[in-house]
């Protein structure tokens, strides 16, 4: 099993929207609606932002949204704010275990 | 408050054994999956394995199968990650995590994260 594929970096100006992709295969992302997204600020533990493709945990702003098409999942951050600058990781169920993407560093310009 | 509290940082030599712990509180420990995630210095997250403390059902990522052992003692609400012979490449931060659904399954997202245990392996 290889890690899910994410772009290493993404950026946007405050107020703009940015979308981060996460590409897998039919054995993971494409085969299950169990894709989640995590935000990690430097030196901190990750935080769950999206689960089951598009659901938001309580307390996560609705500026964060998730979707999936085929073997690719996406995280969209709308109305970018300075505090959104962080690393973002996707994760997917893969049959009997999970796997993460390589991570995307989001820069707010 | 629901939380996972991990044991402290460790410095070990190659070939030594190690067992780190993760104590859950504020929820029914036996009813949620507990997992372990590795983050090597400056690198991304890696899904290692997961255990259901209620019946000790355990799953491993193929990358970590045979390399580590995950266990849990439900009498003290504590999960463990252990190595029998550490390597320098095991140097990393290790997070314990909780599955997000009551009575869920290995497909759960991780909604609660421990503070992390830094393991350094060096001669």
Short mmCIF file of N, CA, C and O in Angstrom, two decimals, chain B:
data_model
loop_
_atom_site.label_atom_id
_atom_site.label_comp_id
_atom_site.label_asym_id
_atom_site.label_seq_id
_atom_site.Cartn_x
_atom_site.Cartn_y
_atom_site.Cartn_z
N UNK B 1 -13.92 15.69 30.75
CA UNK B 1 -13.26 15.98 29.48
C UNK B 1 -12.67 14.69 28.91
O UNK B 1 -11.98 13.95 29.59
N UNK B 2 -12.95 14.45 27.64
CA UNK B 2 -12.37 13.28 26.97
C UNK B 2 -10.92 13.57 26.64
O UNK B 2 -10.62 14.59 26.02
N UNK B 3 -10.02 12.71 27.07
CA UNK B 3 -8.63 12.93 26.73
C UNK B 3 -7.84 11.64 26.72
O UNK B 3 -8.22 10.64 27.33
N UNK B 4 -6.73 11.71 26.00
CA UNK B 4 -5.74 10.64 25.96
C UNK B 4 -4.43 11.22 26.46
O UNK B 4 -3.95 12.22 25.92
N UNK B 5 -3.87 10.64 27.49
CA UNK B 5 -2.62 11.13 28.06
C UNK B 5 -1.54 10.08 27.87
O UNK B 5 -1.67 8.94 28.33
N UNK B 6 -0.50 10.47 27.17
CA UNK B 6 0.57 9.54 26.83
C UNK B 6 1.75 9.63 27.80
O UNK B 6 1.94 10.65 28.48
N UNK B 7 2.53 8.58 27.84
CA UNK B 7 3.73 8.55 28.67
C UNK B 7 4.79 9.49 28.09
O UNK B 7 4.66 9.98 26.96
N UNK B 8 5.81 9.76 28.88
CA UNK B 8 6.79 10.77 28.53
C UNK B 8 7.82 10.34 27.50
O UNK B 8 7.89 9.18 27.10
N UNK B 9 8.62 11.31 27.09
CA UNK B 9 9.64 11.08 26.08
C UNK B 9 10.63 10.01 26.51
O UNK B 9 10.90 9.84 27.70
N UNK B 10 11.16 9.28 25.53
CA UNK B 10 12.08 8.19 25.78
C UNK B 10 13.34 8.36 24.93
O UNK B 10 13.27 8.77 23.77
N UNK B 11 14.48 8.04 25.50
CA UNK B 11 15.74 7.98 24.77
C UNK B 11 16.30 6.58 24.99
O UNK B 11 16.54 6.17 26.13
N UNK B 12 16.47 5.84 23.90
CA UNK B 12 16.89 4.44 23.98
C UNK B 12 18.03 4.19 23.00
O UNK B 12 18.28 4.98 22.08
N UNK B 13 18.68 3.04 23.20
CA UNK B 13 19.75 2.61 22.29
C UNK B 13 19.22 1.57 21.32
O UNK B 13 18.26 0.84 21.63
N UNK B 14 19.81 1.49 20.13
CA UNK B 14 19.40 0.44 19.18
C UNK B 14 19.47 -0.93 19.83
O UNK B 14 20.40 -1.24 20.59
N UNK B 15 18.44 -1.75 19.54
CA UNK B 15 18.39 -3.09 20.10
C UNK B 15 17.62 -3.19 21.40
O UNK B 15 17.23 -4.29 21.82
N UNK B 16 17.38 -2.07 22.06
CA UNK B 16 16.62 -2.09 23.31
C UNK B 16 15.13 -2.25 23.04
O UNK B 16 14.65 -1.99 21.94
N UNK B 17 14.41 -2.68 24.07
CA UNK B 17 12.96 -2.79 23.97
C UNK B 17 12.31 -1.57 24.59
O UNK B 17 12.94 -0.83 25.37
N UNK B 18 11.04 -1.35 24.24
CA UNK B 18 10.32 -0.18 24.75
C UNK B 18 8.83 -0.43 24.68
O UNK B 18 8.34 -1.05 23.74
N UNK B 19 8.13 0.10 25.68
CA UNK B 19 6.67 0.06 25.69
C UNK B 19 6.19 1.43 26.12
O UNK B 19 6.52 1.88 27.22
N UNK B 20 5.43 2.12 25.28
CA UNK B 20 4.87 3.41 25.64
C UNK B 20 3.37 3.25 25.85
O UNK B 20 2.75 2.33 25.32
N UNK B 21 2.80 4.19 26.62
CA UNK B 21 1.41 4.01 27.03
C UNK B 21 0.55 5.22 26.69
O UNK B 21 1.03 6.32 26.42
N UNK B 22 -0.76 4.96 26.75
CA UNK B 22 -1.77 5.97 26.41
C UNK B 22 -2.99 5.70 27.28
O UNK B 22 -3.65 4.67 27.10
N UNK B 23 -3.28 6.59 28.22
CA UNK B 23 -4.40 6.38 29.13
C UNK B 23 -5.59 7.23 28.71
O UNK B 23 -5.49 8.46 28.59
N UNK B 24 -6.71 6.57 28.52
CA UNK B 24 -7.93 7.27 28.15
C UNK B 24 -8.76 7.62 29.37
O UNK B 24 -8.79 6.87 30.34
N UNK B 25 -9.44 8.75 29.31
CA UNK B 25 -10.32 9.15 30.40
C UNK B 25 -11.47 9.99 29.86
O UNK B 25 -11.38 10.56 28.78
N UNK B 26 -12.55 10.03 30.63
CA UNK B 26 -13.70 10.85 30.25
C UNK B 26 -14.66 10.18 29.28
O UNK B 26 -15.59 10.82 28.79
N UNK B 27 -14.43 8.90 28.99
CA UNK B 27 -15.33 8.19 28.08
C UNK B 27 -15.22 6.69 28.36
O UNK B 27 -14.35 6.26 29.12
N UNK B 28 -16.06 5.89 27.71
CA UNK B 28 -16.04 4.45 27.87
C UNK B 28 -14.89 3.86 27.06
O UNK B 28 -15.01 3.68 25.83
N UNK B 29 -13.78 3.57 27.74
CA UNK B 29 -12.55 3.16 27.05
C UNK B 29 -12.75 1.91 26.20
O UNK B 29 -12.14 1.77 25.14
N UNK B 30 -13.59 1.01 26.65
CA UNK B 30 -13.75 -0.27 25.95
C UNK B 30 -14.61 -0.16 24.69
O UNK B 30 -14.70 -1.12 23.92
N UNK B 31 -15.23 0.99 24.47
CA UNK B 31 -16.21 1.11 23.38
C UNK B 31 -15.74 1.92 22.18
O UNK B 31 -16.53 2.19 21.27
N UNK B 32 -14.49 2.33 22.19
CA UNK B 32 -13.92 3.10 21.07
C UNK B 32 -12.58 2.50 20.67
O UNK B 32 -11.77 2.14 21.52
N UNK B 33 -12.35 2.44 19.35
CA UNK B 33 -11.06 1.99 18.87
C UNK B 33 -9.98 3.00 19.27
O UNK B 33 -10.21 4.21 19.30
N UNK B 34 -8.78 2.48 19.57
CA UNK B 34 -7.61 3.29 19.88
C UNK B 34 -6.53 2.94 18.87
O UNK B 34 -6.22 1.76 18.66
N UNK B 35 -5.93 3.96 18.27
CA UNK B 35 -4.90 3.72 17.27
C UNK B 35 -3.59 4.40 17.61
O UNK B 35 -3.50 5.16 18.59
N UNK B 36 -2.59 4.09 16.81
CA UNK B 36 -1.28 4.73 16.95
C UNK B 36 -0.84 5.28 15.59
O UNK B 36 -1.01 4.62 14.55
N UNK B 37 -0.29 6.49 15.62
CA UNK B 37 0.14 7.19 14.42
C UNK B 37 1.59 7.64 14.61
O UNK B 37 1.93 8.22 15.65
N UNK B 38 2.43 7.36 13.64
CA UNK B 38 3.84 7.77 13.71
C UNK B 38 4.07 9.02 12.88
O UNK B 38 3.50 9.18 11.81
N UNK B 39 4.91 9.90 13.39
CA UNK B 39 5.36 11.07 12.62
C UNK B 39 6.87 11.21 12.83
O UNK B 39 7.32 11.66 13.89
N UNK B 40 7.62 10.84 11.81
CA UNK B 40 9.06 10.98 11.86
C UNK B 40 9.42 12.46 11.75
O UNK B 40 8.63 13.25 11.23
N UNK B 41 10.58 12.85 12.24
CA UNK B 41 10.95 14.27 12.26
C UNK B 41 10.82 14.94 10.89
O UNK B 41 11.41 14.48 9.92
N UNK B 42 10.03 15.98 10.83
CA UNK B 42 9.84 16.73 9.60
C UNK B 42 9.04 16.02 8.53
O UNK B 42 8.98 16.50 7.38
N UNK B 43 8.40 14.91 8.88
CA UNK B 43 7.68 14.11 7.89
C UNK B 43 6.19 14.06 8.20
O UNK B 43 5.70 14.69 9.14
N UNK B 44 5.48 13.28 7.38
CA UNK B 44 4.03 13.19 7.50
C UNK B 44 3.56 12.13 8.48
O UNK B 44 4.35 11.48 9.17
N UNK B 45 2.24 11.99 8.53
CA UNK B 45 1.61 11.04 9.43
C UNK B 45 1.57 9.65 8.80
O UNK B 45 1.36 9.52 7.60
N UNK B 46 1.74 8.63 9.64
CA UNK B 46 1.67 7.24 9.18
C UNK B 46 0.75 6.45 10.10
O UNK B 46 0.93 6.46 11.31
N UNK B 47 -0.20 5.76 9.52
CA UNK B 47 -1.17 4.94 10.25
C UNK B 47 -0.50 3.63 10.61
O UNK B 47 -0.12 2.84 9.74
N UNK B 48 -0.35 3.36 11.91
CA UNK B 48 0.38 2.16 12.34
C UNK B 48 -0.53 0.98 12.61
O UNK B 48 -0.31 -0.14 12.14
N UNK B 49 -1.55 1.19 13.42
CA UNK B 49 -2.42 0.10 13.81
C UNK B 49 -3.48 0.60 14.76
O UNK B 49 -3.46 1.75 15.21
N UNK B 50 -4.41 -0.31 15.09
CA UNK B 50 -5.56 0.09 15.88
C UNK B 50 -6.07 -1.10 16.67
O UNK B 50 -5.94 -2.25 16.22
N UNK B 51 -6.61 -0.84 17.85
CA UNK B 51 -7.11 -1.92 18.70
C UNK B 51 -8.46 -1.52 19.29
O UNK B 51 -8.71 -0.35 19.56
N UNK B 52 -9.34 -2.52 19.45
CA UNK B 52 -10.61 -2.30 20.12
C UNK B 52 -10.47 -2.86 21.52
O UNK B 52 -10.44 -4.10 21.69
N UNK B 53 -10.34 -2.03 22.53
CA UNK B 53 -10.07 -2.53 23.88
C UNK B 53 -11.14 -3.48 24.43
O UNK B 53 -10.85 -4.31 25.29
N UNK B 54 -12.34 -3.39 23.91
CA UNK B 54 -13.42 -4.23 24.40
C UNK B 54 -13.15 -5.71 24.20
O UNK B 54 -13.49 -6.54 25.05
N UNK B 55 -12.52 -6.05 23.04
CA UNK B 55 -12.24 -7.47 22.77
C UNK B 55 -10.83 -7.71 22.26
O UNK B 55 -10.49 -8.82 21.86
N UNK B 56 -10.00 -6.66 22.27
CA UNK B 56 -8.59 -6.72 21.83
C UNK B 56 -8.42 -7.03 20.34
O UNK B 56 -7.32 -7.42 19.93
N UNK B 57 -9.47 -6.88 19.54
CA UNK B 57 -9.33 -7.01 18.09
C UNK B 57 -8.32 -5.96 17.63
O UNK B 57 -8.45 -4.78 17.95
N UNK B 58 -7.28 -6.40 16.92
CA UNK B 58 -6.17 -5.51 16.54
C UNK B 58 -5.90 -5.62 15.05
O UNK B 58 -5.90 -6.72 14.49
N UNK B 59 -5.67 -4.49 14.41
CA UNK B 59 -5.31 -4.45 13.00
C UNK B 59 -4.03 -3.64 12.84
O UNK B 59 -3.85 -2.66 13.54
N UNK B 60 -3.19 -4.05 11.91
CA UNK B 60 -1.95 -3.34 11.65
C UNK B 60 -1.87 -2.91 10.19
O UNK B 60 -2.35 -3.60 9.30
N UNK B 61 -1.22 -1.79 9.96
CA UNK B 61 -0.83 -1.45 8.60
C UNK B 61 0.22 -2.46 8.15
O UNK B 61 1.08 -2.87 8.96
N UNK B 62 0.20 -2.88 6.88
CA UNK B 62 1.23 -3.82 6.41
C UNK B 62 2.65 -3.33 6.70
O UNK B 62 3.55 -4.14 6.94
N UNK B 63 2.84 -2.01 6.69
CA UNK B 63 4.18 -1.45 6.91
C UNK B 63 4.68 -1.68 8.34
O UNK B 63 5.90 -1.65 8.58
N UNK B 64 3.76 -1.89 9.26
CA UNK B 64 4.14 -2.02 10.67
C UNK B 64 3.88 -3.41 11.25
O UNK B 64 4.31 -3.69 12.37
N UNK B 65 3.21 -4.25 10.48
CA UNK B 65 2.95 -5.62 10.93
C UNK B 65 4.26 -6.32 11.24
O UNK B 65 5.19 -6.31 10.42
N UNK B 66 4.37 -6.89 12.42
CA UNK B 66 5.60 -7.59 12.80
C UNK B 66 6.69 -6.69 13.35
O UNK B 66 7.69 -7.18 13.88
N UNK B 67 6.52 -5.38 13.22
CA UNK B 67 7.53 -4.44 13.69
C UNK B 67 7.21 -3.91 15.09
O UNK B 67 8.11 -3.55 15.85
N UNK B 68 5.93 -3.81 15.40
CA UNK B 68 5.47 -3.32 16.69
C UNK B 68 4.31 -4.19 17.17
O UNK B 68 3.75 -4.95 16.39
N UNK B 69 3.99 -4.04 18.45
CA UNK B 69 2.85 -4.74 19.03
C UNK B 69 1.96 -3.74 19.74
O UNK B 69 2.44 -2.92 20.54
N UNK B 70 0.68 -3.77 19.40
CA UNK B 70 -0.30 -2.91 20.05
C UNK B 70 -1.13 -3.76 21.00
O UNK B 70 -1.56 -4.87 20.64
N UNK B 71 -1.35 -3.25 22.20
CA UNK B 71 -2.15 -3.98 23.19
C UNK B 71 -2.94 -2.98 24.03
O UNK B 71 -2.75 -1.77 23.91
N UNK B 72 -3.81 -3.51 24.86
CA UNK B 72 -4.59 -2.64 25.74
C UNK B 72 -4.95 -3.39 27.01
O UNK B 72 -5.14 -4.61 27.00
N UNK B 73 -4.99 -2.66 28.12
CA UNK B 73 -5.44 -3.20 29.40
C UNK B 73 -6.68 -2.41 29.79
O UNK B 73 -6.58 -1.27 30.25
N UNK B 74 -7.84 -3.02 29.56
CA UNK B 74 -9.08 -2.27 29.78
C UNK B 74 -9.34 -2.02 31.26
O UNK B 74 -10.07 -1.09 31.59
N UNK B 75 -8.70 -2.78 32.14
CA UNK B 75 -8.91 -2.57 33.57
C UNK B 75 -8.35 -1.23 34.04
O UNK B 75 -8.80 -0.70 35.07
N UNK B 76 -7.38 -0.71 33.30
CA UNK B 76 -6.80 0.59 33.65
C UNK B 76 -6.90 1.59 32.49
O UNK B 76 -6.20 2.60 32.46
N UNK B 77 -7.78 1.28 31.53
CA UNK B 77 -8.06 2.20 30.41
C UNK B 77 -6.79 2.68 29.71
O UNK B 77 -6.64 3.87 29.42
N UNK B 78 -5.90 1.76 29.45
CA UNK B 78 -4.59 2.13 28.89
C UNK B 78 -4.26 1.25 27.69
O UNK B 78 -4.41 0.03 27.74
N UNK B 79 -3.80 1.92 26.63
CA UNK B 79 -3.31 1.22 25.44
C UNK B 79 -1.79 1.34 25.38
O UNK B 79 -1.22 2.27 25.95
N UNK B 80 -1.18 0.40 24.68
CA UNK B 80 0.28 0.35 24.62
C UNK B 80 0.76 0.14 23.20
O UNK B 80 0.10 -0.48 22.37
N UNK B 81 1.98 0.64 22.97
CA UNK B 81 2.70 0.38 21.73
C UNK B 81 4.09 -0.08 22.14
O UNK B 81 4.76 0.61 22.92
N UNK B 82 4.51 -1.23 21.65
CA UNK B 82 5.80 -1.73 22.09
C UNK B 82 6.67 -2.25 20.95
O UNK B 82 6.18 -2.67 19.90
N UNK B 83 7.97 -2.16 21.21
CA UNK B 83 8.99 -2.66 20.31
C UNK B 83 9.87 -3.65 21.07
O UNK B 83 10.20 -3.41 22.24
N UNK B 84 10.30 -4.70 20.40
CA UNK B 84 11.19 -5.66 21.04
C UNK B 84 12.65 -5.32 20.78
O UNK B 84 13.53 -5.67 21.59
N UNK B 85 12.92 -4.66 19.67
CA UNK B 85 14.30 -4.29 19.33
C UNK B 85 14.27 -3.02 18.50
O UNK B 85 14.01 -3.06 17.30
N UNK B 86 14.55 -1.92 19.14
CA UNK B 86 14.46 -0.63 18.47
C UNK B 86 15.57 -0.41 17.46
O UNK B 86 16.69 -0.95 17.60
N UNK B 87 15.25 0.37 16.44
CA UNK B 87 16.21 0.78 15.42
C UNK B 87 16.26 2.30 15.40
O UNK B 87 15.31 2.98 15.82
N UNK B 88 17.34 2.84 14.86
CA UNK B 88 17.44 4.30 14.76
C UNK B 88 16.28 4.87 13.95
O UNK B 88 15.81 5.98 14.23
N UNK B 89 15.80 4.10 12.99
CA UNK B 89 14.70 4.58 12.15
C UNK B 89 13.37 4.62 12.89
O UNK B 89 12.37 5.09 12.33
N UNK B 90 13.31 4.14 14.12
CA UNK B 90 12.10 4.25 14.93
C UNK B 90 12.00 5.61 15.62
O UNK B 90 11.00 5.90 16.28
N UNK B 91 13.03 6.43 15.48
CA UNK B 91 13.01 7.77 16.06
C UNK B 91 11.86 8.57 15.45
O UNK B 91 11.82 8.79 14.24
N UNK B 92 10.93 8.99 16.28
CA UNK B 92 9.72 9.66 15.80
C UNK B 92 8.87 10.12 16.97
O UNK B 92 9.10 9.74 18.12
N UNK B 93 7.86 10.93 16.64
CA UNK B 93 6.79 11.23 17.57
C UNK B 93 5.68 10.21 17.33
O UNK B 93 5.34 9.93 16.17
N UNK B 94 5.16 9.67 18.40
CA UNK B 94 4.08 8.69 18.30
C UNK B 94 2.84 9.24 19.00
O UNK B 94 2.90 9.63 20.17
N UNK B 95 1.75 9.28 18.25
CA UNK B 95 0.48 9.77 18.79
C UNK B 95 -0.47 8.60 18.99
O UNK B 95 -0.60 7.74 18.10
N UNK B 96 -1.15 8.58 20.13
CA UNK B 96 -2.29 7.68 20.25
C UNK B 96 -3.54 8.48 19.91
O UNK B 96 -3.60 9.70 20.13
N UNK B 97 -4.51 7.80 19.34
CA UNK B 97 -5.69 8.45 18.80
C UNK B 97 -6.93 7.61 19.11
O UNK B 97 -6.83 6.40 19.25
N UNK B 98 -8.08 8.28 19.18
CA UNK B 98 -9.32 7.57 19.44
C UNK B 98 -10.22 7.58 18.20
O UNK B 98 -10.35 8.64 17.55
N UNK B 99 -10.82 6.45 17.90
CA UNK B 99 -11.82 6.40 16.84
C UNK B 99 -13.03 7.24 17.21
O UNK B 99 -13.36 7.38 18.39
N UNK B 100 -13.70 7.79 16.22
CA UNK B 100 -14.73 8.79 16.50
C UNK B 100 -16.13 8.24 16.70
O UNK B 100 -17.06 9.01 16.95
N UNK B 101 -16.30 6.92 16.63
CA UNK B 101 -17.66 6.38 16.76
C UNK B 101 -17.74 5.36 17.90
O UNK B 101 -16.88 4.48 18.02
N UNK B 102 -18.79 5.47 18.68
CA UNK B 102 -19.05 4.51 19.74
C UNK B 102 -19.26 3.13 19.11
O UNK B 102 -20.10 2.98 18.21
N UNK B 103 -18.48 2.16 19.53
CA UNK B 103 -18.62 0.83 18.97
C UNK B 103 -18.29 0.77 17.49
O UNK B 103 -18.79 -0.09 16.76
N UNK B 104 -17.42 1.68 17.02
CA UNK B 104 -17.13 1.80 15.59
C UNK B 104 -16.34 0.63 15.03
O UNK B 104 -16.49 -0.52 15.44
N UNK B 105 -15.46 0.95 14.06
CA UNK B 105 -14.64 -0.09 13.43
C UNK B 105 -13.35 0.55 12.92
O UNK B 105 -13.16 1.76 13.08
N UNK B 106 -12.46 -0.23 12.32
CA UNK B 106 -11.16 0.32 11.91
C UNK B 106 -11.24 1.44 10.88
O UNK B 106 -10.23 2.08 10.60
N UNK B 107 -12.42 1.68 10.33
CA UNK B 107 -12.56 2.77 9.36
C UNK B 107 -12.78 4.12 10.04
O UNK B 107 -12.83 5.15 9.37
N UNK B 108 -12.87 4.13 11.36
CA UNK B 108 -13.14 5.37 12.08
C UNK B 108 -12.10 6.45 11.81
O UNK B 108 -10.90 6.16 11.66
N UNK B 109 -12.57 7.70 11.78
CA UNK B 109 -11.65 8.83 11.82
C UNK B 109 -11.16 8.98 13.27
O UNK B 109 -11.72 8.38 14.19
N UNK B 110 -10.14 9.80 13.45
CA UNK B 110 -9.55 9.97 14.79
C UNK B 110 -9.90 11.34 15.34
O UNK B 110 -9.37 12.36 14.87
N UNK B 111 -10.77 11.35 16.36
CA UNK B 111 -11.26 12.64 16.84
C UNK B 111 -10.54 13.16 18.08
O UNK B 111 -10.59 14.36 18.36
N UNK B 112 -9.88 12.30 18.80
CA UNK B 112 -9.12 12.70 19.98
C UNK B 112 -7.68 12.23 19.80
O UNK B 112 -7.45 11.06 19.47
N UNK B 113 -6.74 13.14 20.01
CA UNK B 113 -5.32 12.82 19.87
C UNK B 113 -4.62 13.04 21.19
O UNK B 113 -4.88 14.05 21.89
N UNK B 114 -3.72 12.13 21.53
CA UNK B 114 -2.86 12.35 22.68
C UNK B 114 -1.84 13.44 22.38
O UNK B 114 -1.75 13.93 21.24
N UNK B 115 -1.07 13.80 23.40
CA UNK B 115 -0.10 14.88 23.23
C UNK B 115 1.16 14.44 22.49
O UNK B 115 1.99 15.26 22.11
N UNK B 116 1.29 13.14 22.28
CA UNK B 116 2.46 12.61 21.58
C UNK B 116 3.55 12.16 22.54
O UNK B 116 3.74 12.75 23.61
N UNK B 117 4.25 11.11 22.15
CA UNK B 117 5.43 10.62 22.88
C UNK B 117 6.59 10.61 21.91
O UNK B 117 6.53 9.94 20.88
N UNK B 118 7.62 11.37 22.21
CA UNK B 118 8.81 11.41 21.36
C UNK B 118 9.74 10.28 21.76
O UNK B 118 10.15 10.17 22.93
N UNK B 119 10.05 9.43 20.78
CA UNK B 119 10.99 8.33 21.00
C UNK B 119 12.25 8.61 20.19
O UNK B 119 12.16 8.82 18.97
N UNK B 120 13.38 8.65 20.87
CA UNK B 120 14.66 8.87 20.21
C UNK B 120 15.53 7.63 20.41
O UNK B 120 15.72 7.17 21.54
N UNK B 121 15.99 7.07 19.28
CA UNK B 121 16.83 5.88 19.33
C UNK B 121 18.20 6.25 18.76
O UNK B 121 18.32 6.58 17.59
N UNK B 122 19.20 6.21 19.62
CA UNK B 122 20.54 6.63 19.19
C UNK B 122 21.59 5.92 20.02
O UNK B 122 21.42 5.74 21.23
N UNK B 123 22.68 5.56 19.36
CA UNK B 123 23.77 4.91 20.09
C UNK B 123 24.66 5.96 20.75
O UNK B 123 25.55 5.61 21.52
#
